[in-house]
């Protein structure tokens, strides 16, 4: 079997892969078709409703939004996981409960956009560990928040997805695709596949951002590789700070609405 020969590769990848870490496909000799960013932000302050704000990238999103003068409501299971800050409202709950979202959605006011940085829980920190989350954790969370958004006339939702989800999968290196779709990581990617398909049918102004392999480090210039990652280099990476900045960027403009940009540094 192909996967039996991936043991050593997986061990190497495990040292680098974090959450939905992915590994890019195209040979460096292929013409790079990336486009530069950022989009032009709006000048007015906005209010964001964030799901997954207690995670590493989610906390960076909150910090970046507050630094720009925006305000944030974060729905988290454990409010103590977030430090009290001016402009931040913290609500206790889970996105798997529509009621929890309904109760907190207008606290302290109706959001201008929703940001989702959820990550499925696993039995350990390894991205290859068995999942603890239900199979549709991402999909059901999106279904719940989308329903509440419609109730209150909110149309913008920005989700941190991953390169390798849905129609970007064919543009991964075959070995990378085998790792992502042939190990326990497949559960997260299959859930994101469902999110991708269902969000496109809901009529909301969605942006499903597909970052390359997540790494630690400072914010750096971001390149985009279309909606499916065609032309992305092998083993491209992007820092969490860069992803956080990009997620807030796309909330501030409609230039990325109904798109699925693949991003890397």
CSV table of C-alpha atoms in Angstrom, one decimal:
chain,number,residue,atom,x,y,z
A,1,UNK,CA,0.0,0.0,0.0
A,2,UNK,CA,1.1,3.5,-0.7
A,3,UNK,CA,0.5,4.7,2.8
A,4,UNK,CA,2.8,2.0,4.3
A,5,UNK,CA,5.7,3.7,2.7
A,6,UNK,CA,4.8,7.1,4.2
A,7,UNK,CA,5.7,6.4,7.8
A,8,UNK,CA,9.0,8.2,7.8
A,9,UNK,CA,7.6,11.0,5.7
A,10,UNK,CA,4.7,11.5,8.1
A,11,UNK,CA,7.0,11.6,11.1
A,12,UNK,CA,9.0,14.4,9.4
A,13,UNK,CA,5.8,16.2,8.4
A,14,UNK,CA,4.5,15.9,12.0
A,15,UNK,CA,7.3,18.1,13.3
A,16,UNK,CA,6.1,20.9,11.0
A,17,UNK,CA,2.4,20.4,10.5
A,18,UNK,CA,0.1,22.3,12.8
A,19,UNK,CA,-3.7,22.0,12.9
A,20,UNK,CA,-4.6,21.9,9.2
A,21,UNK,CA,-1.0,22.1,7.9
A,22,UNK,CA,-0.8,21.4,4.2
A,23,UNK,CA,1.9,20.8,1.7
A,24,UNK,CA,1.9,22.4,-1.7
A,25,UNK,CA,2.2,20.9,-5.1
A,26,UNK,CA,3.5,22.7,-8.1
A,27,UNK,CA,7.1,22.4,-9.1
A,28,UNK,CA,9.2,25.6,-8.6
A,29,UNK,CA,9.9,25.6,-12.3
A,30,UNK,CA,6.2,26.1,-13.1
A,31,UNK,CA,5.1,29.7,-13.8
A,32,UNK,CA,3.9,31.3,-10.5
A,33,UNK,CA,0.4,32.7,-11.1
A,34,UNK,CA,0.1,34.3,-7.6
A,35,UNK,CA,-1.3,37.8,-7.1
A,36,UNK,CA,-0.3,40.3,-4.5
A,37,UNK,CA,-2.5,41.7,-1.8
A,38,UNK,CA,-3.7,43.2,0.5
A,39,UNK,CA,-7.2,44.4,-0.5
A,40,UNK,CA,-8.2,48.0,0.4
A,41,UNK,CA,-9.6,48.1,3.9
A,42,UNK,CA,-12.6,50.2,4.9
A,43,UNK,CA,-11.9,53.2,7.2
A,44,UNK,CA,-14.9,52.6,9.6
A,45,UNK,CA,-14.7,50.5,12.7
A,46,UNK,CA,-16.5,47.1,12.5
A,47,UNK,CA,-17.8,44.6,14.9
A,48,UNK,CA,-16.9,40.9,14.5
A,49,UNK,CA,-18.4,37.8,15.9
A,50,UNK,CA,-15.7,35.2,16.2
A,51,UNK,CA,-16.0,31.4,16.6
A,52,UNK,CA,-12.8,29.6,17.5
A,53,UNK,CA,-11.3,32.7,19.1
A,54,UNK,CA,-9.5,30.8,21.9
A,55,UNK,CA,-7.2,28.9,19.5
A,56,UNK,CA,-3.8,30.1,18.4
A,57,UNK,CA,-4.8,31.8,15.2
A,58,UNK,CA,-8.2,32.9,16.6
A,59,UNK,CA,-6.4,34.8,19.4
A,60,UNK,CA,-4.2,36.5,16.8
A,61,UNK,CA,-7.3,37.5,14.8
A,62,UNK,CA,-8.9,39.1,17.9
A,63,UNK,CA,-5.7,41.0,18.7
A,64,UNK,CA,-5.3,42.2,15.1
A,65,UNK,CA,-9.0,43.3,14.9
A,66,UNK,CA,-8.7,45.2,18.2
A,67,UNK,CA,-5.5,46.9,17.1
A,68,UNK,CA,-7.3,48.2,14.0
A,69,UNK,CA,-10.0,49.8,16.1
A,70,UNK,CA,-12.7,47.1,15.6
A,71,UNK,CA,-14.7,45.4,18.4
A,72,UNK,CA,-15.1,41.7,18.9
A,73,UNK,CA,-17.5,39.2,20.4
A,74,UNK,CA,-15.9,35.8,20.9
A,75,UNK,CA,-17.9,32.6,21.5
A,76,UNK,CA,-15.7,30.2,23.4
A,77,UNK,CA,-16.3,27.1,25.6
A,78,UNK,CA,-14.1,28.5,28.4
A,79,UNK,CA,-14.2,32.3,28.8
A,80,UNK,CA,-11.0,32.1,31.0
A,81,UNK,CA,-9.1,31.1,27.9
A,82,UNK,CA,-9.2,34.7,26.7
A,83,UNK,CA,-7.6,37.8,28.4
A,84,UNK,CA,-10.0,40.7,29.2
A,85,UNK,CA,-9.4,43.5,26.7
A,86,UNK,CA,-11.1,46.8,25.8
A,87,UNK,CA,-13.4,46.1,22.8
A,88,UNK,CA,-13.7,42.4,23.5
A,89,UNK,CA,-16.9,40.7,24.7
A,90,UNK,CA,-16.6,37.0,25.6
A,91,UNK,CA,-19.6,34.7,25.6
A,92,UNK,CA,-19.6,31.1,26.9
A,93,UNK,CA,-20.9,28.5,24.6
A,94,UNK,CA,-20.3,26.1,21.7
A,95,UNK,CA,-21.1,26.7,18.0
A,96,UNK,CA,-22.7,23.2,17.9
A,97,UNK,CA,-25.5,24.8,19.9
A,98,UNK,CA,-27.6,27.2,17.8
A,99,UNK,CA,-29.1,28.5,21.0
A,100,UNK,CA,-25.7,29.5,22.3
A,101,UNK,CA,-25.1,31.5,19.1
A,102,UNK,CA,-28.5,33.1,19.3
A,103,UNK,CA,-28.0,34.3,22.9
A,104,UNK,CA,-24.6,35.8,22.2
A,105,UNK,CA,-24.9,37.0,18.6
A,106,UNK,CA,-26.2,40.5,19.4
A,107,UNK,CA,-23.9,41.0,22.4
A,108,UNK,CA,-23.2,43.9,22.6
A,109,UNK,CA,-24.5,44.6,19.1
A,110,UNK,CA,-25.1,43.0,15.7
A,111,UNK,CA,-21.9,42.1,14.0
A,112,UNK,CA,-20.8,43.3,10.6
A,113,UNK,CA,-19.1,40.0,9.9
A,114,UNK,CA,-18.5,36.5,11.3
A,115,UNK,CA,-15.0,35.0,11.4
A,116,UNK,CA,-14.5,31.3,12.0
A,117,UNK,CA,-11.2,29.9,13.1
A,118,UNK,CA,-12.3,26.5,14.5
A,119,UNK,CA,-10.0,23.6,14.8
A,120,UNK,CA,-11.3,20.0,15.5
A,121,UNK,CA,-10.2,18.6,18.8
A,122,UNK,CA,-7.9,15.6,18.8
A,123,UNK,CA,-6.7,13.1,21.4
A,124,UNK,CA,-3.3,14.8,21.3
A,125,UNK,CA,-1.6,17.9,19.8
A,126,UNK,CA,-0.4,15.8,16.8
A,127,UNK,CA,-2.3,16.7,13.6
A,128,UNK,CA,-2.3,12.9,12.9
A,129,UNK,CA,-4.0,12.0,16.2
A,130,UNK,CA,-7.5,10.5,16.2
A,131,UNK,CA,-10.3,13.1,16.3
A,132,UNK,CA,-12.4,13.8,19.3
A,133,UNK,CA,-14.8,16.1,17.5
A,134,UNK,CA,-17.9,14.7,15.8
A,135,UNK,CA,-17.7,14.1,12.0
A,136,UNK,CA,-19.6,17.3,11.1
A,137,UNK,CA,-18.3,19.6,13.8
A,138,UNK,CA,-17.2,22.3,11.3
A,139,UNK,CA,-20.2,21.8,9.0
A,140,UNK,CA,-22.8,21.9,11.8
A,141,UNK,CA,-21.2,24.9,13.4
A,142,UNK,CA,-21.4,26.7,10.1
A,143,UNK,CA,-25.0,25.7,9.6
A,144,UNK,CA,-25.9,27.0,13.0
A,145,UNK,CA,-24.2,30.4,12.6
A,146,UNK,CA,-25.5,30.8,9.1
A,147,UNK,CA,-29.0,30.3,10.3
A,148,UNK,CA,-28.6,33.0,13.0
A,149,UNK,CA,-26.9,35.3,10.5
A,150,UNK,CA,-29.9,35.1,8.2
A,151,UNK,CA,-32.2,35.9,11.1
A,152,UNK,CA,-30.4,39.1,11.8
A,153,UNK,CA,-29.5,40.2,8.3
A,154,UNK,CA,-25.8,39.6,8.5
A,155,UNK,CA,-24.3,38.3,5.2
A,156,UNK,CA,-20.5,38.3,5.6
A,157,UNK,CA,-18.7,35.2,6.9
A,158,UNK,CA,-14.9,34.5,6.7
A,159,UNK,CA,-13.7,31.0,7.4
A,160,UNK,CA,-10.2,29.7,7.9
A,161,UNK,CA,-10.2,26.6,5.7
A,162,UNK,CA,-7.0,24.9,4.3
A,163,UNK,CA,-5.2,24.4,1.0
A,164,UNK,CA,-6.2,20.9,0.0
A,165,UNK,CA,-9.9,21.3,0.6
A,166,UNK,CA,-12.4,20.7,-2.1
A,167,UNK,CA,-11.3,21.8,-5.6
A,168,UNK,CA,-7.8,22.7,-4.4
A,169,UNK,CA,-7.0,19.1,-3.6
A,170,UNK,CA,-5.9,18.2,-7.1
A,171,UNK,CA,-3.2,20.9,-7.0
A,172,UNK,CA,-1.5,19.2,-4.1
A,173,UNK,CA,1.6,17.0,-4.5
A,174,UNK,CA,0.4,13.4,-4.7
A,175,UNK,CA,2.4,12.5,-1.6
A,176,UNK,CA,0.9,15.4,0.3
A,177,UNK,CA,-2.6,14.4,-0.8
A,178,UNK,CA,-2.0,10.8,0.4
A,179,UNK,CA,-0.9,12.1,3.8
A,180,UNK,CA,-3.8,14.5,4.2
A,181,UNK,CA,-6.5,12.1,2.8
A,182,UNK,CA,-5.0,8.8,4.1
A,183,UNK,CA,-4.3,9.6,7.7
A,184,UNK,CA,-6.5,10.9,10.6
A,185,UNK,CA,-6.1,14.3,9.0
A,186,UNK,CA,-8.7,13.2,6.5
A,187,UNK,CA,-11.5,13.7,9.0
A,188,UNK,CA,-10.8,17.4,9.2
A,189,UNK,CA,-10.5,17.8,5.5
A,190,UNK,CA,-13.7,15.9,4.8
A,191,UNK,CA,-15.5,18.1,7.2
A,192,UNK,CA,-14.1,21.2,5.5
A,193,UNK,CA,-15.2,19.8,2.1
A,194,UNK,CA,-18.7,19.7,3.4
A,195,UNK,CA,-18.4,23.3,4.7
A,196,UNK,CA,-17.1,24.4,1.3
A,197,UNK,CA,-20.0,22.8,-0.6
A,198,UNK,CA,-22.8,23.9,1.8
A,199,UNK,CA,-21.6,27.5,2.3
A,200,UNK,CA,-21.6,28.0,-1.4
A,201,UNK,CA,-25.3,27.0,-1.5
A,202,UNK,CA,-26.4,29.4,1.3
A,203,UNK,CA,-26.2,32.7,-0.6
A,204,UNK,CA,-24.0,34.4,2.0
A,205,UNK,CA,-21.0,36.6,1.2
A,206,UNK,CA,-18.6,33.8,2.3
A,207,UNK,CA,-14.8,33.9,2.0
A,208,UNK,CA,-13.3,30.4,2.6
A,209,UNK,CA,-9.6,31.2,3.1
A,210,UNK,CA,-7.2,28.3,2.3
A,211,UNK,CA,-3.8,28.8,4.0
A,212,UNK,CA,-0.8,26.7,3.2
A,213,UNK,CA,1.1,25.0,6.0
A,214,UNK,CA,0.8,27.0,9.2
A,215,UNK,CA,4.0,28.1,10.9
A,216,UNK,CA,4.9,30.4,13.8
A,217,UNK,CA,6.4,33.8,13.1
A,218,UNK,CA,5.6,37.4,12.4
A,219,UNK,CA,3.2,38.8,9.9
A,220,UNK,CA,4.7,38.8,6.4
A,221,UNK,CA,3.6,39.7,2.9
A,222,UNK,CA,0.9,37.3,1.7
A,223,UNK,CA,0.6,35.9,-1.9
A,224,UNK,CA,-2.6,34.4,-3.2
A,225,UNK,CA,-2.8,31.5,-5.7
A,226,UNK,CA,-6.3,31.8,-7.1
A,227,UNK,CA,-9.2,29.9,-5.7
A,228,UNK,CA,-7.7,26.5,-6.1
A,229,UNK,CA,-4.0,26.9,-5.5
A,230,UNK,CA,-2.9,26.3,-9.0
A,231,UNK,CA,0.8,27.4,-9.3
A,232,UNK,CA,1.5,27.3,-5.6
A,233,UNK,CA,5.1,26.1,-4.9
A,234,UNK,CA,6.0,22.8,-3.2
A,235,UNK,CA,5.9,23.0,0.6
A,236,UNK,CA,4.8,26.6,0.8
A,237,UNK,CA,4.1,28.0,4.3
A,238,UNK,CA,2.4,30.9,5.9
A,239,UNK,CA,2.6,32.2,9.5
A,240,UNK,CA,-0.4,32.3,11.7
A,241,UNK,CA,0.0,36.0,12.1
A,242,UNK,CA,-0.2,36.4,8.3
A,243,UNK,CA,-3.3,34.3,8.2
A,244,UNK,CA,-4.9,36.4,11.0
A,245,UNK,CA,-4.1,39.6,9.2
A,246,UNK,CA,-5.6,38.3,6.0
A,247,UNK,CA,-8.8,37.1,7.7
A,248,UNK,CA,-9.4,40.6,9.0
A,249,UNK,CA,-8.4,42.2,5.7
A,250,UNK,CA,-11.1,40.3,3.8
A,251,UNK,CA,-13.7,41.3,6.4
A,252,UNK,CA,-12.9,45.0,5.5
A,253,UNK,CA,-13.6,44.7,1.8
A,254,UNK,CA,-16.0,42.9,-0.5
A,255,UNK,CA,-13.2,42.1,-3.1
A,256,UNK,CA,-12.9,38.5,-1.9
A,257,UNK,CA,-16.6,37.7,-1.4
A,258,UNK,CA,-17.7,34.3,-2.6
A,259,UNK,CA,-14.1,33.2,-3.2
A,260,UNK,CA,-11.8,30.6,-1.8
A,261,UNK,CA,-8.3,32.2,-1.9
A,262,UNK,CA,-5.3,29.9,-1.4
A,263,UNK,CA,-2.6,32.0,0.5
A,264,UNK,CA,1.0,31.6,1.4
A,265,UNK,CA,4.0,33.9,2.3
